[in-house]
Coordinates of C-alpha atoms (C1' of nucleotides) in Angstrom, one line a residue:
Chain C
X192 CA -43.2 -219.7 19.3
X193 CA -42.8 -221.5 16.1
X194 CA -40.7 -224.1 14.4
X195 CA -37.4 -223.1 15.8
X196 CA -38.7 -223.6 19.2
X197 CA -37.8 -227.2 19.3
X198 CA -35.2 -227.6 22.0
X199 CA -34.0 -231.1 21.4
X200 CA -32.0 -231.8 18.3
X201 CA -32.2 -234.8 16.2
X202 CA -30.0 -236.7 18.6
X203 CA -31.1 -236.1 22.2
X204 CA -27.5 -236.0 23.5
X205 CA -25.8 -234.3 20.6
X206 CA -25.5 -231.1 22.5
X207 CA -25.5 -227.4 21.7
X208 CA -23.1 -227.7 18.9
X209 CA -25.8 -228.8 16.5
X210 CA -27.5 -225.4 17.0
X211 CA -25.1 -223.9 14.6
X212 CA -25.0 -226.3 11.8
X213 CA -26.9 -226.0 8.7
X214 CA -29.9 -228.3 9.6
X215 CA -32.7 -226.0 10.8
X216 CA -36.0 -226.7 12.4
X217 CA -37.6 -228.6 9.6
X218 CA -35.8 -231.8 10.4
X219 CA -35.1 -231.6 14.1
X220 CA -38.3 -230.1 15.4
X221 CA -40.5 -233.1 15.8
X222 CA -38.0 -235.2 17.7
X223 CA -38.5 -233.5 21.1
X224 CA -41.4 -234.7 23.2
X225 CA -41.6 -231.3 24.8
X226 CA -41.9 -229.4 21.6
X227 CA -44.2 -232.0 20.0
X228 CA -46.7 -232.2 22.9
X229 CA -46.7 -228.4 23.2
X230 CA -47.3 -227.9 19.5
X231 CA -50.0 -230.5 19.2
X232 CA -51.7 -229.4 22.4
X233 CA -51.9 -225.9 21.1
X234 CA -53.2 -227.0 17.7
X235 CA -55.8 -229.2 19.4
X236 CA -56.9 -226.2 21.5
X237 CA -57.2 -224.0 18.5
X238 CA -59.0 -226.7 16.5
X239 CA -61.5 -227.2 19.3
X240 CA -62.1 -223.5 19.5
X241 CA -63.1 -223.6 15.8
X242 CA -65.3 -226.6 16.4
X243 CA -67.2 -224.7 19.0
X244 CA -67.4 -221.5 17.1
X245 CA -70.7 -222.2 15.4
X246 CA -72.3 -222.3 18.8
X247 CA -70.8 -219.0 19.6
X248 CA -69.2 -220.6 22.6
X249 CA -65.6 -220.4 23.6
X250 CA -63.8 -223.4 25.2
X251 CA -63.6 -221.7 28.5
X252 CA -67.3 -220.9 28.4
X253 CA -68.0 -224.6 27.7
X254 CA -65.8 -225.4 30.7
X255 CA -67.8 -223.0 32.9
X256 CA -71.1 -224.4 31.7
X257 CA -69.9 -227.9 32.5
X258 CA -68.7 -226.8 35.9
X259 CA -72.1 -225.4 36.7
X260 CA -73.8 -228.5 35.4
X261 CA -71.5 -230.7 37.5
X262 CA -72.5 -229.0 40.7
X263 CA -75.6 -226.9 40.2
X264 CA -76.4 -224.3 42.8
X265 CA -72.8 -223.7 43.9
X266 CA -71.8 -220.1 44.5
X267 CA -70.0 -218.1 41.9
X268 CA -67.0 -218.0 44.1
X269 CA -66.9 -221.8 44.6
X270 CA -67.1 -222.5 40.9
X271 CA -64.4 -219.9 40.2
X272 CA -62.2 -221.6 42.8
X273 CA -62.6 -225.0 41.2
X274 CA -61.7 -223.5 37.8
X275 CA -59.0 -221.3 39.2
X276 CA -60.7 -218.2 37.9
X277 CA -60.4 -215.2 40.2
X278 CA -63.6 -213.6 41.4
X279 CA -63.3 -210.4 39.3
X280 CA -63.0 -212.4 36.1
X281 CA -65.9 -214.6 37.0
X282 CA -68.2 -211.6 36.9
X283 CA -67.7 -211.0 33.2
X284 CA -67.9 -214.7 32.3
X285 CA -71.1 -215.2 34.2
X286 CA -72.5 -212.0 32.8
X287 CA -72.0 -213.2 29.3
X288 CA -73.6 -216.5 29.8
X289 CA -76.5 -215.1 31.8
X290 CA -77.1 -212.5 29.1
X291 CA -77.7 -215.4 26.7
X292 CA -79.9 -217.1 29.2
X293 CA -77.7 -220.1 29.4
X294 CA -77.2 -219.8 33.2
X295 CA -78.8 -217.7 35.9
X296 CA -77.8 -216.2 39.2
X297 CA -80.1 -216.9 42.1
X298 CA -80.1 -215.4 45.5
X299 CA -79.4 -217.7 48.3
X300 CA -81.7 -217.0 51.3
X301 CA -79.2 -218.5 53.7
X302 CA -76.4 -216.1 52.7
X303 CA -77.5 -213.2 50.7
X304 CA -74.0 -212.3 49.7
X305 CA -73.6 -215.3 47.4
X306 CA -75.2 -216.0 44.0
X307 CA -76.0 -219.6 43.3
X308 CA -75.4 -220.5 39.6
X309 CA -78.0 -222.7 37.8
X310 CA -78.3 -223.9 34.3
X311 CA -81.3 -223.0 32.2
X312 CA -83.0 -225.3 29.8
X313 CA -81.2 -223.5 26.9
X314 CA -77.9 -223.9 28.8
X315 CA -78.5 -227.7 29.0
X316 CA -79.3 -227.9 25.3
X317 CA -76.2 -226.0 24.4
X318 CA -74.0 -228.1 26.5
X319 CA -75.4 -231.2 24.8
X320 CA -74.7 -229.8 21.4
X321 CA -71.2 -228.7 22.4
X322 CA -70.6 -232.0 23.9
X323 CA -71.6 -233.8 20.7
X324 CA -69.2 -231.6 18.8
X325 CA -66.4 -232.4 21.3
X326 CA -67.0 -236.1 20.9
X327 CA -66.8 -235.7 17.1
X328 CA -63.6 -233.8 17.6
X329 CA -62.1 -236.4 19.8
X330 CA -63.0 -239.1 17.3
X331 CA -61.4 -237.2 14.5
X332 CA -58.3 -236.7 16.5
X333 CA -58.0 -240.4 17.2
X334 CA -59.4 -241.5 13.8
X335 CA -56.1 -243.0 12.9
X336 CA -55.6 -244.9 16.2
X337 CA -57.0 -248.2 17.4
X338 CA -58.6 -248.3 20.8
X339 CA -55.5 -250.0 22.2
X340 CA -53.2 -247.3 20.7
X341 CA -55.4 -244.6 22.1
X342 CA -55.1 -246.1 25.5
X343 CA -51.4 -246.4 25.1
X344 CA -51.1 -242.8 24.1
X345 CA -53.1 -241.7 27.1
X346 CA -51.0 -243.9 29.4
X347 CA -47.7 -242.5 28.0
X348 CA -49.0 -238.9 28.3
X349 CA -50.0 -239.5 31.9
X350 CA -46.5 -240.6 32.7
X351 CA -45.2 -237.3 31.2
X352 CA -47.8 -235.4 33.2
X353 CA -46.7 -237.1 36.4
X354 CA -43.1 -235.9 35.7
X355 CA -44.6 -232.4 35.5
X356 CA -46.4 -232.8 38.8
X357 CA -49.6 -232.2 37.0
X358 CA -52.8 -232.7 38.9
X359 CA -55.2 -234.7 36.8
X360 CA -58.2 -232.7 35.5
X361 CA -56.9 -229.2 36.0
X362 CA -56.1 -227.3 32.9
X363 CA -53.8 -224.5 33.8
X364 CA -54.6 -222.8 30.5
X365 CA -57.9 -221.7 32.1
X366 CA -56.0 -218.8 33.6
X367 CA -54.6 -217.7 30.4
X368 CA -57.5 -218.3 28.1
X369 CA -55.8 -220.8 26.0
X370 CA -58.2 -223.6 26.3
X371 CA -59.4 -226.6 24.5
X372 CA -60.4 -230.1 24.5
X373 CA -61.4 -232.9 22.3
Chain O
X141 CA -60.2 -223.5 30.7
X142 CA -59.8 -225.9 33.5
X143 CA -60.7 -229.3 34.6
X144 CA -64.2 -229.3 33.3
X145 CA -62.9 -228.7 29.9
X146 CA -62.7 -232.4 29.1
X147 CA -65.1 -233.1 26.4
X148 CA -65.0 -236.8 26.3
X149 CA -66.6 -238.7 29.2
X150 CA -65.2 -241.8 30.7
X151 CA -66.8 -243.9 27.9
X152 CA -66.1 -242.3 24.6
X153 CA -69.5 -243.1 23.2
X154 CA -71.6 -242.6 26.3
X155 CA -73.1 -239.4 25.0
X156 CA -74.3 -236.1 26.4
X157 CA -76.4 -237.7 29.1
X158 CA -73.4 -238.2 31.3
X159 CA -73.0 -234.5 31.5
X160 CA -75.6 -234.2 34.1
X161 CA -74.8 -237.0 36.4
X162 CA -73.0 -236.6 39.7
X163 CA -69.5 -237.5 38.4
X164 CA -67.6 -234.3 37.8
X165 CA -64.3 -233.5 36.1
X166 CA -62.1 -235.3 38.6
X167 CA -62.7 -238.8 37.2
X168 CA -63.6 -238.1 33.5
X169 CA -61.0 -235.5 32.7
X170 CA -58.0 -237.5 31.7
X171 CA -59.8 -239.9 29.4
X172 CA -59.9 -237.6 26.4
X173 CA -56.9 -237.4 24.1
X174 CA -57.8 -233.8 23.2
X175 CA -58.1 -232.6 26.7
X176 CA -55.0 -234.5 27.9
X177 CA -52.7 -233.4 25.1
X178 CA -53.9 -229.8 25.4
X179 CA -53.5 -229.8 29.2
X180 CA -50.0 -231.3 29.1
X181 CA -48.9 -229.2 26.2
X182 CA -49.8 -226.1 28.1
X183 CA -48.1 -227.3 31.2
X184 CA -45.0 -228.2 29.3
X185 CA -44.9 -224.7 27.8
X186 CA -45.3 -223.1 31.1
X187 CA -42.7 -225.3 32.6
X188 CA -40.2 -224.5 29.8
X189 CA -40.8 -220.8 30.3
X190 CA -39.8 -221.2 34.0
X191 CA -36.8 -223.2 32.9
X192 CA -35.6 -220.4 30.7
X193 CA -36.5 -217.6 33.2
X194 CA -33.0 -217.6 34.9
X195 CA -31.6 -216.6 31.5
X196 CA -34.1 -213.8 31.2
X197 CA -35.1 -215.4 28.0
X198 CA -38.7 -216.1 26.9
X199 CA -39.4 -219.2 24.8
X200 CA -40.2 -217.1 21.8
X201 CA -37.0 -215.2 22.2
X202 CA -35.2 -218.5 22.3
X203 CA -37.1 -219.5 19.1
X204 CA -36.0 -216.3 17.4
X205 CA -32.4 -216.7 18.4
X206 CA -32.5 -220.2 17.1
X207 CA -34.0 -219.0 13.8
X208 CA -31.3 -216.4 13.4
X209 CA -28.7 -219.0 14.2
X210 CA -30.1 -221.4 11.7
X211 CA -29.9 -219.0 8.9
X212 CA -27.6 -216.1 9.7
X213 CA -27.7 -213.1 7.6
X214 CA -31.3 -213.5 6.6
X215 CA -33.5 -210.4 6.6
X216 CA -35.8 -209.5 9.4
X217 CA -38.7 -210.1 7.2
X218 CA -37.5 -213.5 6.0
X219 CA -37.1 -214.7 9.6
X220 CA -40.4 -213.3 10.6
X221 CA -42.0 -215.1 7.7
X222 CA -40.6 -218.4 8.8
X223 CA -41.7 -217.9 12.4
X224 CA -45.1 -216.5 11.2
X225 CA -44.4 -213.3 13.1
X226 CA -45.8 -210.2 11.4
X227 CA -43.3 -207.5 10.5
X228 CA -44.5 -205.0 13.0
X229 CA -44.0 -207.4 15.9
X230 CA -40.6 -208.4 14.7
X231 CA -39.4 -204.9 15.4
X232 CA -40.0 -205.1 19.1
X233 CA -38.6 -208.6 19.4
X234 CA -35.4 -207.8 17.5
X235 CA -35.1 -204.5 19.4
X236 CA -35.1 -206.3 22.7
X237 CA -32.5 -208.9 21.7
X238 CA -30.4 -206.2 20.0
X239 CA -30.5 -204.1 23.1
X240 CA -29.0 -207.0 25.0
X241 CA -26.4 -207.4 22.3
X242 CA -27.5 -210.9 21.6
X243 CA -28.1 -210.2 17.9
X244 CA -27.4 -207.3 15.7
X245 CA -28.9 -205.7 12.6
X246 CA -26.6 -205.1 9.7
X247 CA -27.2 -203.1 6.6
X248 CA -27.3 -205.0 3.4
X249 CA -25.4 -203.2 0.6
X250 CA -27.3 -205.0 -2.1
X251 CA -30.7 -203.9 -0.8
X252 CA -30.5 -201.1 1.6
X253 CA -34.1 -201.6 2.8
X254 CA -33.4 -204.9 4.5
X255 CA -31.6 -205.5 7.8
X256 CA -29.6 -208.7 8.0
X257 CA -29.8 -210.3 11.4
X258 CA -26.6 -211.8 12.9
X259 CA -25.9 -213.5 16.2
X260 CA -23.2 -211.9 18.5
X261 CA -20.9 -214.0 20.5
X262 CA -23.0 -213.3 23.6
X263 CA -26.0 -214.5 21.6
X264 CA -24.3 -217.8 20.7
X265 CA -23.3 -218.3 24.3
X266 CA -26.8 -217.7 25.5
X267 CA -28.3 -220.1 23.0
X268 CA -26.0 -222.8 24.2
X269 CA -26.9 -222.3 27.8
X270 CA -30.6 -222.2 26.9
X271 CA -30.2 -225.3 24.8
X272 CA -28.6 -227.1 27.7
X273 CA -31.5 -226.2 29.9
X274 CA -33.9 -227.4 27.2
X275 CA -32.2 -230.7 26.9
X276 CA -32.4 -231.1 30.7
X277 CA -36.1 -230.3 30.5
X278 CA -36.7 -232.9 27.8
X279 CA -34.8 -235.5 29.8
X280 CA -36.9 -234.7 32.9
X281 CA -40.1 -234.9 30.9
X282 CA -39.1 -238.3 29.6
X283 CA -37.5 -239.5 32.8
X284 CA -40.0 -242.1 33.3
X285 CA -39.9 -243.4 29.7
X286 CA -37.6 -245.9 28.0
X287 CA -36.1 -244.9 24.7
X288 CA -38.6 -247.2 23.0
X289 CA -41.6 -245.7 24.9
X290 CA -40.4 -242.3 24.0
X291 CA -40.3 -243.1 20.3
X292 CA -43.7 -244.8 20.6
X293 CA -45.1 -241.6 22.2
X294 CA -43.7 -239.4 19.5
X295 CA -45.0 -241.8 16.8
X296 CA -48.5 -241.7 18.2
X297 CA -48.5 -238.0 18.6
X298 CA -47.4 -237.6 15.0
X299 CA -50.4 -239.6 13.9
X300 CA -52.7 -237.2 15.9
X301 CA -50.9 -234.3 14.4
X302 CA -51.5 -235.7 11.0
X303 CA -55.2 -235.8 11.7
X304 CA -55.0 -232.1 12.5
X305 CA -53.3 -231.4 9.2
X306 CA -50.3 -230.1 11.3
X307 CA -47.2 -229.2 9.4
X308 CA -44.2 -230.6 11.2
X309 CA -42.0 -228.0 12.9
X310 CA -44.3 -225.1 13.0
X311 CA -45.7 -224.1 16.3
X312 CA -48.8 -222.1 15.9
X313 CA -48.5 -220.8 19.4
X314 CA -45.8 -218.4 18.2
X315 CA -48.5 -216.1 17.0
X316 CA -50.2 -216.1 20.4
X317 CA -47.2 -216.0 22.6
X318 CA -48.0 -219.3 24.2
X319 CA -44.8 -221.1 23.5
X320 CA -42.6 -223.7 24.8
X321 CA -40.6 -226.7 24.2
X322 CA -38.5 -229.3 25.9
Chain S
dT27 C1' -45.8 -199.1 -7.8
dA28 C1' -44.1 -202.6 -4.5
dT29 C1' -41.5 -203.8 -0.5
dT30 C1' -38.7 -203.4 4.1
dG31 C1' -38.7 -201.8 8.3
dT32 C1' -40.8 -198.6 11.5
dT33 C1' -44.1 -196.0 14.1
dA34 C1' -48.8 -194.7 15.8
dT35 C1' -53.3 -195.8 17.1
dA36 C1' -56.9 -198.5 18.9
dC37 C1' -58.5 -202.5 21.0
dT38 C1' -58.6 -206.7 23.9
dC39 C1' -57.5 -209.0 27.9
dT40 C1' -56.0 -209.2 32.5
dA41 C1' -54.5 -208.1 37.1
dT42 C1' -55.0 -205.1 41.0
dA43 C1' -57.3 -202.8 44.0
dA44 C1' -61.2 -200.3 45.7
dC45 C1' -66.1 -200.5 46.9
dT46 C1' -71.0 -202.6 48.5
dA47 C1' -73.7 -205.5 50.9
dT48 C1' -73.9 -208.9 53.7
dA49 C1' -72.2 -211.9 57.5
Chain E
dT75 C1' -63.6 -207.9 60.9
dA76 C1' -64.1 -211.0 57.0
dT77 C1' -66.3 -212.5 52.8
dA78 C1' -69.1 -212.6 48.0
dG79 C1' -69.7 -210.1 44.4
dT80 C1' -68.9 -206.0 41.7
dT81 C1' -66.7 -202.1 39.6
dA82 C1' -62.8 -199.0 38.2
dT83 C1' -58.2 -198.2 36.9
dA84 C1' -54.1 -199.2 34.8
dG85 C1' -51.1 -202.1 32.4
dA86 C1' -49.5 -205.6 28.9
dG87 C1' -49.9 -207.4 24.4
dT88 C1' -51.5 -207.3 19.9
dA89 C1' -53.5 -206.1 15.4
dT90 C1' -54.1 -202.6 12.0
dA91 C1' -52.9 -199.2 9.4
dA92 C1' -50.2 -195.3 8.2
dC93 C1' -45.4 -193.9 7.1
dA94 C1' -40.4 -193.3 5.3
dA95 C1' -36.8 -195.2 2.7
dT96 C1' -35.5 -197.9 -1.0
dA97 C1' -36.2 -200.8 -4.9

DNA sequence: TATTGTTATACTCTATAACTATA
DNA sequence: TATAGTTATAGAGTATAACAATA
């Protein structure tokens, strides 16, 4: 949702009464950690999508390429498991990347049911280019922060993540196709 | 996407080479501000959706209710504009809330094309309950942070938002139905 | 002629469940 | 009988464009 989605008013403990006064979203919106992190997270994801667009690569395709690169030769199912992508969705994703000769399916002689995923040379090159763009994106995001401030931000965010019971490294958005990274 | 979506490796300047080594997402993932804020933002949104679920209210419906509350009597179009919701989508949203007698459309004698939106008593009550849940959510998110740390986190996030050219208070996710707040 | 609200159509994405081939 | 991959079907959500009423 949008501006009015902010759930915490200017004063955290002011209570529901402030909902009905004349001060709308514009002033109260950015005082809630929940709304702020959700808003910025979404904007970052959208921004990253645009950053990757020139490569004709979606964030989730970048994620998939990276997963294949990280453990080459794994079965389609295994990689889908790690990314929490159901088997039937993996098919289309792998199809698209294979059609562009970025990855390839190979038969596994030991178990002819499985298809081992491997990167091609073109796939490696594209990952490198995407990675360079991502690093640039990250640097732009943090352009206003010193190294110490950046570490501080990450430390604070991790403590919020812990409150959510969030497992490090797993982006739930994968399932819903909202994805991004810097 | 998921874990492998992190674009920045453990060392921010290490470069694409680290893509091909044996260290996968698990260790590198949470070192990028972009990935971290996007991941947590998504998790917060999902969490908030579950918080609201007992009220049978979606985050975007909460946002819409709040927008109506903030400027009662505004036309459907005006409120849609503020929330960046196109007119044709507003119809279904307002239909749903009106069917539950949370808001109502009234004819405007001065311009009979427009429908002024007003909250009902039930709508006000539901907002209050949703708001209480949102405050609890925010407190849980920040349960591990002192007041000073919370302000620090918000200040750092705002500086990242500024780098993105993000207008305070407008949650772009409204358009894409990924929405939340604490 | 422009605008508000509405409706209709087509398209995308996803989940679910069959289906095959191997094991 | 179970599993990896695939395909088919149906459903949700959305964008786009037409439409009616009013200005």
